[in-house]
Coordinates of C-alpha atoms (C1' of nucleotides) in Angstrom, one line a residue:
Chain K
X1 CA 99.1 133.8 51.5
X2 CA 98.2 136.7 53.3
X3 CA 101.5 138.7 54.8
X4 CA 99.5 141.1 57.0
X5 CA 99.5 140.0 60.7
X6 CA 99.9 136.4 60.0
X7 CA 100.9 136.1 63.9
X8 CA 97.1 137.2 65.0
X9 CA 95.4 135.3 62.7
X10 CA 97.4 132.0 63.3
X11 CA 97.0 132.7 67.0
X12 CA 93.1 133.1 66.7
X13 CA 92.9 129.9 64.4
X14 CA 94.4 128.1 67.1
X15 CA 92.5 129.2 69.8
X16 CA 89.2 128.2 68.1
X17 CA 90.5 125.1 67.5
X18 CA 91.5 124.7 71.1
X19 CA 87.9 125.8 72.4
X20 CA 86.4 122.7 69.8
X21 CA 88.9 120.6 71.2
X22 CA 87.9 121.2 74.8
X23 CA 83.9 120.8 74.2
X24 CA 85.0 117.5 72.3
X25 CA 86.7 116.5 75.3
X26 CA 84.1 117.7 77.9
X27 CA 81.0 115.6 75.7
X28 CA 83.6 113.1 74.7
X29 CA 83.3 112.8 78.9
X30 CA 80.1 113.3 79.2
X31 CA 78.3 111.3 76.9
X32 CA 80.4 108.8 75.1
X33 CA 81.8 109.0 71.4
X34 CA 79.0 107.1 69.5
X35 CA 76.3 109.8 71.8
X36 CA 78.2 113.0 70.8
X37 CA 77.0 114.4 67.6
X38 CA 78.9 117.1 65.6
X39 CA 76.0 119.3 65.7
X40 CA 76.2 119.2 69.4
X41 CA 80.1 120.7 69.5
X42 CA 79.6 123.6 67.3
X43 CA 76.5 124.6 68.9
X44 CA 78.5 124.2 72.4
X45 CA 81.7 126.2 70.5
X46 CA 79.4 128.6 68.5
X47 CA 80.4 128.1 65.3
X48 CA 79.1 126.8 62.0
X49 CA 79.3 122.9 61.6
X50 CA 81.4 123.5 57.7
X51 CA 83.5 125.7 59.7
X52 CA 84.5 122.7 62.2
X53 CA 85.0 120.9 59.2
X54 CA 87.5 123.6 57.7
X55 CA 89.5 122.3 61.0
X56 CA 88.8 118.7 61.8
X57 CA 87.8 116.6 58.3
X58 CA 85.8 114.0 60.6
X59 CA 84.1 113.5 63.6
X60 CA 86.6 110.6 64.3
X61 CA 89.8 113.1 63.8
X62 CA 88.0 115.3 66.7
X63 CA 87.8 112.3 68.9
X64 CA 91.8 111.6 68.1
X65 CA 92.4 115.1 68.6
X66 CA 90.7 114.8 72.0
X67 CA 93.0 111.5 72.8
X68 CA 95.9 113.4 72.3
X69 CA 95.0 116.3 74.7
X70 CA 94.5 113.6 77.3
X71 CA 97.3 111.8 76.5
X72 CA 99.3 114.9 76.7
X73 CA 98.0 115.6 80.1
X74 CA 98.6 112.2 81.1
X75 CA 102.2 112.3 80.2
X76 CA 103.0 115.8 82.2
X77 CA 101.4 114.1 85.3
X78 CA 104.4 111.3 84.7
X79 CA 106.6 113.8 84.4
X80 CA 105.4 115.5 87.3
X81 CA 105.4 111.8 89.8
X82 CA 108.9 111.6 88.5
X83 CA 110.1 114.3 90.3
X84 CA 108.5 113.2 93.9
X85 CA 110.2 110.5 96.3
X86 CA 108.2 107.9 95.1
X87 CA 108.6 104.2 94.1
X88 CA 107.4 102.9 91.2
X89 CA 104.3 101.4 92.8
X90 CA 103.9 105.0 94.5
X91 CA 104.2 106.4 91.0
X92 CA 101.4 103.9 89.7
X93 CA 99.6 104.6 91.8
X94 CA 99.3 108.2 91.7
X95 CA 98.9 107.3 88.0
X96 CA 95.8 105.9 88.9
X97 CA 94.8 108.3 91.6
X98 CA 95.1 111.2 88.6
X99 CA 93.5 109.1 86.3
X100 CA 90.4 109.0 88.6
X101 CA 89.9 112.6 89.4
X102 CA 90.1 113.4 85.9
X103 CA 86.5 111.3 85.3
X104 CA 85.3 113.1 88.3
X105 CA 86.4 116.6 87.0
X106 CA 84.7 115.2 83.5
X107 CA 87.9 115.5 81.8
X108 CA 88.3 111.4 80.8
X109 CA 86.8 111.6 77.4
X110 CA 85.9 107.3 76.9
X111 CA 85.6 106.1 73.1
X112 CA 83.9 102.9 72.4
X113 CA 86.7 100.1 72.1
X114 CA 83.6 98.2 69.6
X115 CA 84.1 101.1 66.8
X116 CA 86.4 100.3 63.9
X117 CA 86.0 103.1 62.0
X118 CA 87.5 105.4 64.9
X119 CA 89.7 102.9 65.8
X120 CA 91.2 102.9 62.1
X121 CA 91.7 106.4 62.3
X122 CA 93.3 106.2 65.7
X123 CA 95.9 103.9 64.8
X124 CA 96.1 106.0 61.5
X125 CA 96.5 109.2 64.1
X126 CA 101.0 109.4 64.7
X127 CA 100.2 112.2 66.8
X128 CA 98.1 110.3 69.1
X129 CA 100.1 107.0 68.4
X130 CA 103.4 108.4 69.4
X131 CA 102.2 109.4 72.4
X132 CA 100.3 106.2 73.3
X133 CA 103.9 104.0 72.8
X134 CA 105.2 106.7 74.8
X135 CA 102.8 106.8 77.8
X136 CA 102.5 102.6 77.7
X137 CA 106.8 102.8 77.4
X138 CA 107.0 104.5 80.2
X139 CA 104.2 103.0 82.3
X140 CA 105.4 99.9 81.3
X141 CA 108.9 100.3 82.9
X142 CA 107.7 101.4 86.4
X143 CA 105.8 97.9 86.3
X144 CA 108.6 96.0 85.8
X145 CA 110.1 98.0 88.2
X146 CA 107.7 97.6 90.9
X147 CA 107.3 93.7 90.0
X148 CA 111.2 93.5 90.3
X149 CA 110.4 94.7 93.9
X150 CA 107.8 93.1 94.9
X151 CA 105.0 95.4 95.3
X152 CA 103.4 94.2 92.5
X153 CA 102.3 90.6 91.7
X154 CA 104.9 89.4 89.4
X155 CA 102.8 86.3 88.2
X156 CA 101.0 89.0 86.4
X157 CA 102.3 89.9 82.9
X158 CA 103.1 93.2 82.2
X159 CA 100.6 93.8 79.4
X160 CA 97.6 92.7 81.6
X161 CA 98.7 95.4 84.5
X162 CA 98.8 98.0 81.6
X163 CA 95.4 97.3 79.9
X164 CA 94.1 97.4 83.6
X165 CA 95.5 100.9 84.6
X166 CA 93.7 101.9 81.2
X167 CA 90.2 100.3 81.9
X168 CA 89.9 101.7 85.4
X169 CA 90.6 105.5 84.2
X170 CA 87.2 105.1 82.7
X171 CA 85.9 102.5 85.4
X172 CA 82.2 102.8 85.5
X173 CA 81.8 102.5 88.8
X174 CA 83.5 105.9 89.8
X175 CA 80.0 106.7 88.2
X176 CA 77.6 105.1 89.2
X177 CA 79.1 104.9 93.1
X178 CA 78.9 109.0 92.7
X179 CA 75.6 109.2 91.4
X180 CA 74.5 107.5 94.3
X181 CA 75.3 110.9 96.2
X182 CA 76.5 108.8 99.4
X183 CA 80.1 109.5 99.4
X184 CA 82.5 112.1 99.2
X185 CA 84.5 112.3 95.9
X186 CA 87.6 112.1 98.1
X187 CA 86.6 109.1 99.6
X188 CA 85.4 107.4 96.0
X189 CA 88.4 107.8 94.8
X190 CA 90.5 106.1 98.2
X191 CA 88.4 103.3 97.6
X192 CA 88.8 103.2 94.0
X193 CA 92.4 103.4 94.0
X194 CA 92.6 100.6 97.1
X195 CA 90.1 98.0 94.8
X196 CA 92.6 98.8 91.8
X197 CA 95.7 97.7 93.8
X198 CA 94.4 95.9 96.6
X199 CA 91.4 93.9 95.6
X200 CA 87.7 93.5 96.9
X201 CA 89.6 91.2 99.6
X202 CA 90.2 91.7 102.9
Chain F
X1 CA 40.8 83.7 69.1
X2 CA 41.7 81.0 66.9
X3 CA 40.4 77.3 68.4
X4 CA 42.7 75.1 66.3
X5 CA 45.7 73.7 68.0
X6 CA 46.4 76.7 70.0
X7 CA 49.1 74.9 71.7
X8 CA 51.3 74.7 68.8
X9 CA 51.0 77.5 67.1
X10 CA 51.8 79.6 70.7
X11 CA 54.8 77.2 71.1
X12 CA 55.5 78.4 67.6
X13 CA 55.9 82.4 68.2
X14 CA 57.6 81.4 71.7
X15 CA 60.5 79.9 69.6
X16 CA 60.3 82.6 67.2
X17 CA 61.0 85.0 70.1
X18 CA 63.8 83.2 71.9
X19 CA 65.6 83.1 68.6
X20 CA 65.2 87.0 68.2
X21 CA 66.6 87.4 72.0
X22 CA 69.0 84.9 71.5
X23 CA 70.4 86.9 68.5
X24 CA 70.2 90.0 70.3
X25 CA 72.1 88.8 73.2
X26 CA 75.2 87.7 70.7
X27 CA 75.0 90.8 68.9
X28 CA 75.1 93.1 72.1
X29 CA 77.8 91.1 73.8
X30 CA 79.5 91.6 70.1
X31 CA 78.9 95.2 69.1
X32 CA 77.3 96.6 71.9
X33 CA 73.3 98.5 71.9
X34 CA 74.3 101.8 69.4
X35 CA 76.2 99.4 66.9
X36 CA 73.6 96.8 66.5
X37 CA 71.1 97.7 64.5
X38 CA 67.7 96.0 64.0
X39 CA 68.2 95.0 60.9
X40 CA 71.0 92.9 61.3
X41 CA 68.8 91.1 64.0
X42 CA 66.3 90.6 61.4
X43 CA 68.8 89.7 58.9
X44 CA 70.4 86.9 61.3
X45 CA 67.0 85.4 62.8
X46 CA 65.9 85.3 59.2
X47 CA 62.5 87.5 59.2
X48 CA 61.4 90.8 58.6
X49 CA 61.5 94.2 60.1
X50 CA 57.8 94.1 60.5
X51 CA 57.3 91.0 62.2
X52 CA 59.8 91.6 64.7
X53 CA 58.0 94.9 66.0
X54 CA 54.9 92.5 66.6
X55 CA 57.0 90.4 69.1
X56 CA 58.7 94.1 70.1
X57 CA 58.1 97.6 70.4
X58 CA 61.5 99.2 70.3
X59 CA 65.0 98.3 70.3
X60 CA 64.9 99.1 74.1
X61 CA 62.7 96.4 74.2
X62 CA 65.0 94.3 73.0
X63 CA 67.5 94.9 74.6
X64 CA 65.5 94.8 77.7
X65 CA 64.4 90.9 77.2
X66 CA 67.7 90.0 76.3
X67 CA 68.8 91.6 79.7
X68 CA 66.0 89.4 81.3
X69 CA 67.7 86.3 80.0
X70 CA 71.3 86.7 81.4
X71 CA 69.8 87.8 84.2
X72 CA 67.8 84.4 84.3
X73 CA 71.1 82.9 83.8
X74 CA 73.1 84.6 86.8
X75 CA 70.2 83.8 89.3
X76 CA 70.3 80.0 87.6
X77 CA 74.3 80.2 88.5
X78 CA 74.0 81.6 91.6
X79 CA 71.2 78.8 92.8
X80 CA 73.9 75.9 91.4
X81 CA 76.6 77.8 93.5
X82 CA 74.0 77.4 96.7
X83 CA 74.2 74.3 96.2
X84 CA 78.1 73.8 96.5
X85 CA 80.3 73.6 99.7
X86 CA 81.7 77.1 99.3
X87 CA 82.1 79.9 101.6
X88 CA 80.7 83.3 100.9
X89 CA 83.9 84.8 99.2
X90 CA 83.7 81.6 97.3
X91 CA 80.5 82.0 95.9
X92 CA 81.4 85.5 95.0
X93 CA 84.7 84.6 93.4
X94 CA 82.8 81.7 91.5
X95 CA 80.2 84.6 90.2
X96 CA 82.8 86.8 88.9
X97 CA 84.6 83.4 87.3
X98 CA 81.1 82.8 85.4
X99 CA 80.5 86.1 84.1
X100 CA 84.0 86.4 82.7
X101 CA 83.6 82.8 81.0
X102 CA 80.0 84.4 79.8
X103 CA 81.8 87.0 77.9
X104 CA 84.5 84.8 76.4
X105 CA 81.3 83.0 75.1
X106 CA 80.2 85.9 73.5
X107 CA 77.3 85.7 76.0
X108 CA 77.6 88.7 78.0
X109 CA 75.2 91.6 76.4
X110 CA 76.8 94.8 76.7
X111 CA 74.5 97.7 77.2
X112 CA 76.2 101.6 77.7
X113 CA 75.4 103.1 80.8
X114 CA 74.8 106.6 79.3
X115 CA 72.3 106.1 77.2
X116 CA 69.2 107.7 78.9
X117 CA 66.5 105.9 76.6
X118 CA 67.6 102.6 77.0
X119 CA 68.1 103.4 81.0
X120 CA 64.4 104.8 81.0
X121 CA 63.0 101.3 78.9
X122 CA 65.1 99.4 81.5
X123 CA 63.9 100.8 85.1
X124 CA 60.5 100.9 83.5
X125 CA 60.5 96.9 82.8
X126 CA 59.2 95.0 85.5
X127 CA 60.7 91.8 84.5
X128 CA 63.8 93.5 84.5
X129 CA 63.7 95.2 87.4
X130 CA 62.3 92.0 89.4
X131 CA 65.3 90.2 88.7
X132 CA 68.0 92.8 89.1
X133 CA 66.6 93.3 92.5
X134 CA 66.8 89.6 93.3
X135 CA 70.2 89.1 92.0
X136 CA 71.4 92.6 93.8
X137 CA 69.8 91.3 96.8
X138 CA 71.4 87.9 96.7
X139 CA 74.3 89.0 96.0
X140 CA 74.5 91.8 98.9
X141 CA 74.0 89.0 101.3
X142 CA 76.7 87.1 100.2
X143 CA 79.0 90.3 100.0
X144 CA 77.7 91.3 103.9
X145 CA 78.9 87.2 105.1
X146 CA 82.4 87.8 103.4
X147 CA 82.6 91.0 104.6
X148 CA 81.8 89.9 108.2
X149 CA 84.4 86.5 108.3
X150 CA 87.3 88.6 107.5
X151 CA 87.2 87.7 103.5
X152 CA 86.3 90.8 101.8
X153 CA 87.2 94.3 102.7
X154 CA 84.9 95.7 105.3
X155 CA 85.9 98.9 105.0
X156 CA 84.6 98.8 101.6
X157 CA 80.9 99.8 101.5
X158 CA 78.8 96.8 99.8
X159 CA 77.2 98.8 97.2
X160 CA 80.8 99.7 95.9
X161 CA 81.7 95.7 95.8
X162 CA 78.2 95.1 94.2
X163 CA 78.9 97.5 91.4
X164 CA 82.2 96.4 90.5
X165 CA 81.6 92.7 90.4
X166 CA 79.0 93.9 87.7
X167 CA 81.5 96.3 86.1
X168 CA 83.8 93.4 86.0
X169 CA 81.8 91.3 84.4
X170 CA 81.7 93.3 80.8
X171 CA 85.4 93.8 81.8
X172 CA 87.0 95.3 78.4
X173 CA 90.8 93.7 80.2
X174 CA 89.6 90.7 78.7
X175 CA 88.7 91.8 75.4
X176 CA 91.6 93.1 74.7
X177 CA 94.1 90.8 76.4
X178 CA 92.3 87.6 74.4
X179 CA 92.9 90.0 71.0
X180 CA 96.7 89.7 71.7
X181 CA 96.3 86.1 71.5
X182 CA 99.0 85.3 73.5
X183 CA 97.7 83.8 76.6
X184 CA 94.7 80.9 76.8
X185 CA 91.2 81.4 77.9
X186 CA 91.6 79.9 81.0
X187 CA 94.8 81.5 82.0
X188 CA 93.0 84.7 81.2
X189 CA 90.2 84.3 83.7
X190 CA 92.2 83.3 86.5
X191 CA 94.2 86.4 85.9
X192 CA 90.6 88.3 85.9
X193 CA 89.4 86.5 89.1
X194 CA 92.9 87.4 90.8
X195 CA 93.2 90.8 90.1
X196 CA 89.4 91.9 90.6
X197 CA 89.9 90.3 94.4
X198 CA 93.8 90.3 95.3
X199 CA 94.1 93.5 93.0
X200 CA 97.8 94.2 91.1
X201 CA 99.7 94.2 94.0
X202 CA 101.5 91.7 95.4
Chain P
dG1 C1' 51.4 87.5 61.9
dT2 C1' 54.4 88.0 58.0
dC3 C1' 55.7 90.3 54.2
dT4 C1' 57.2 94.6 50.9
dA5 C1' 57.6 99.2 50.7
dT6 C1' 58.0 103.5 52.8
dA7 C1' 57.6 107.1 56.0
dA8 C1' 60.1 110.0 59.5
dA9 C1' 64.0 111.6 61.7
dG10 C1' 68.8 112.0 62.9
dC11 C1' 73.4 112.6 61.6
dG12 C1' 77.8 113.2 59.1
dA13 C1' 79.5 115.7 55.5
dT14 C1' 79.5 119.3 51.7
dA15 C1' 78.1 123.0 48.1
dG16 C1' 78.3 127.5 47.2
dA17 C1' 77.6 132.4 48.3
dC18 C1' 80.1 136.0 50.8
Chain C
dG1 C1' 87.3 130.8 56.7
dT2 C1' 82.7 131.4 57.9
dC3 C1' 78.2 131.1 57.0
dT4 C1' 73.3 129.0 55.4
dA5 C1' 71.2 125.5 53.2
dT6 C1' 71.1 121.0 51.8
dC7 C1' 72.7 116.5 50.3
dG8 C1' 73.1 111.5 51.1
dC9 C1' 73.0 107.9 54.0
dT10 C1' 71.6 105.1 57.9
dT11 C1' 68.3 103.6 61.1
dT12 C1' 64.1 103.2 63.7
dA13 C1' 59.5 102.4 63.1
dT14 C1' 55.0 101.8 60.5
dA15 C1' 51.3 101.3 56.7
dG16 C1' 48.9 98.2 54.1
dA17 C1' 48.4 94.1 51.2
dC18 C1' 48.1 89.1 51.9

DNA sequence: GTCTATAAAGCGATAGAC
DNA sequence: GTCTATCGCTTTATAGAC
């Protein structure tokens, strides 16, 4: 162990490993988990690839490490709808309103629910499953809530409002409907948000 | 050009093929493009490598005709629902019932919208393309009648209902709410159908 | 056209010098 | 810890005999 400015060094160590993080996250966003190749981030960080691999011991363990930025994120933006005069519908709402603009901001990295390999090391990840239980705990309980109030269809079960707050944060239509060039992001999201809750009806 | 018995021996490869495309389909509504790999679609049709790229060119290819076929299927579907006494929201709602019952069946081929090579093989198939068109076409008619008796959300621009309907119809929601196992099939869809047309609110 | 065998390339991961 | 160089494996695609 070295004992000469151990501060500096941890402090670089973990900035590096913050800069990987954030061009996993960005290409996790662009491009999809199974698309991103390793050789891709460290050219994008600058590093060597065996350096990466002094940090991160598998492409899958960058991916989780990725999750758990979002998923961090995720949770202050709960924290933060908290603290407004909203009800819980508001709140979930808003959830999904956030969710949105981080895709359009191409900060919603989407992994491949097919993969079993990541998957296994997701589930294997506590850091990433702690704050999964957490997010779905709390996410959970302002469904209820809403459902206890009516604002949100009650025949519904709890689960199936859940997995579908999750799927449209990487809804491929916010993509393809902006690609068209059309509409304003503003108003893709307004009408994504209104589909979410409201339906295609009328 | 062989004289002898053309007829059979052409009814011959045409079998040969649908039994390659009809194992791609399963395996891309199973693992999706990147996961399947050609030689599991040689391994399950029972041939080899070689004779397969006489029938095909590429993977995109393959993907491509199996494509073609659902999209044979939908336009088959939408003709039947022609013939019914339904309204358009209906026929729309009847559409989006089908496709999820096509992916419980394991029928629903599941191609990743990034992928730039496969997008390039796609746009550049006529067949394809022919059909997409039609079914978009159909479709957009139906959209505009529901959209003009009151039944679907005419604020909503048609290409953003258009795209969703197909979004929905490789719908992960159903995935992973059929993996908990703790609702039926049925009950599942009729969730699916609700929510992608009445939304989560209530 | 179908087969066996192999080429060609991409990718995840590691060895070993510094 | 970081680098260069390379391994080892997978996968797409093809050559050449039959």
């Amino acid at each position: 162990m070295s004992a000469a400015r151990p501060r500096f060094r941890e402090q670089f160590l973990q900035a590096r490993e913050d800069a990987i993080v954030e061009s996993v996250n960005r290409l996790l966003a662009e491009k999809g988990f199974e698309a991103m190749t390793v050789d891709e981030v460290v050219a994008d960080v600058g590093i060597a690839k065996a350096s990466l691999y002094k940090h991160f011991t598998s492409k899958e363990e960058l991916a989780a490490a990725a999750m758990v930025k979002v998923l961090d994120r995720a949770l202050d933006e709960l924290a933060r709808l908290r603290g407004l005069e909203l009800n819980a519908l508001g709140r979930l709402q808003a959830v999904a309103r956030w969710a949105y603009e981080q895709q359009i901001a191409g900060q919603m990295p989407a992994l491949p629910s097919q993969n079993s390999t990541l998957r296994a090391a997701l589930v294997g990840d506590k850091a990433y499953m702690d704050r999964l239980v957490q997010l779905s705990d709390e996410l959970g309980g302002w469904i209820l809530e809403a459902q206890g109030q009516g604002h949100l269809n009650a025949a519904l079960p709890p689960e199936l409002v859940l997995y579908t707050l999750f799927a449209r944060a990487c809804d491929p239509v916010l993509g393809v409907l902006r690609a068209s060039g059309a509409h304003s992001d503003a108003q893709i999201v307004d009408w994504l948000v209104t589909t979410c809750f409201k339906g295609l009806a009328g």
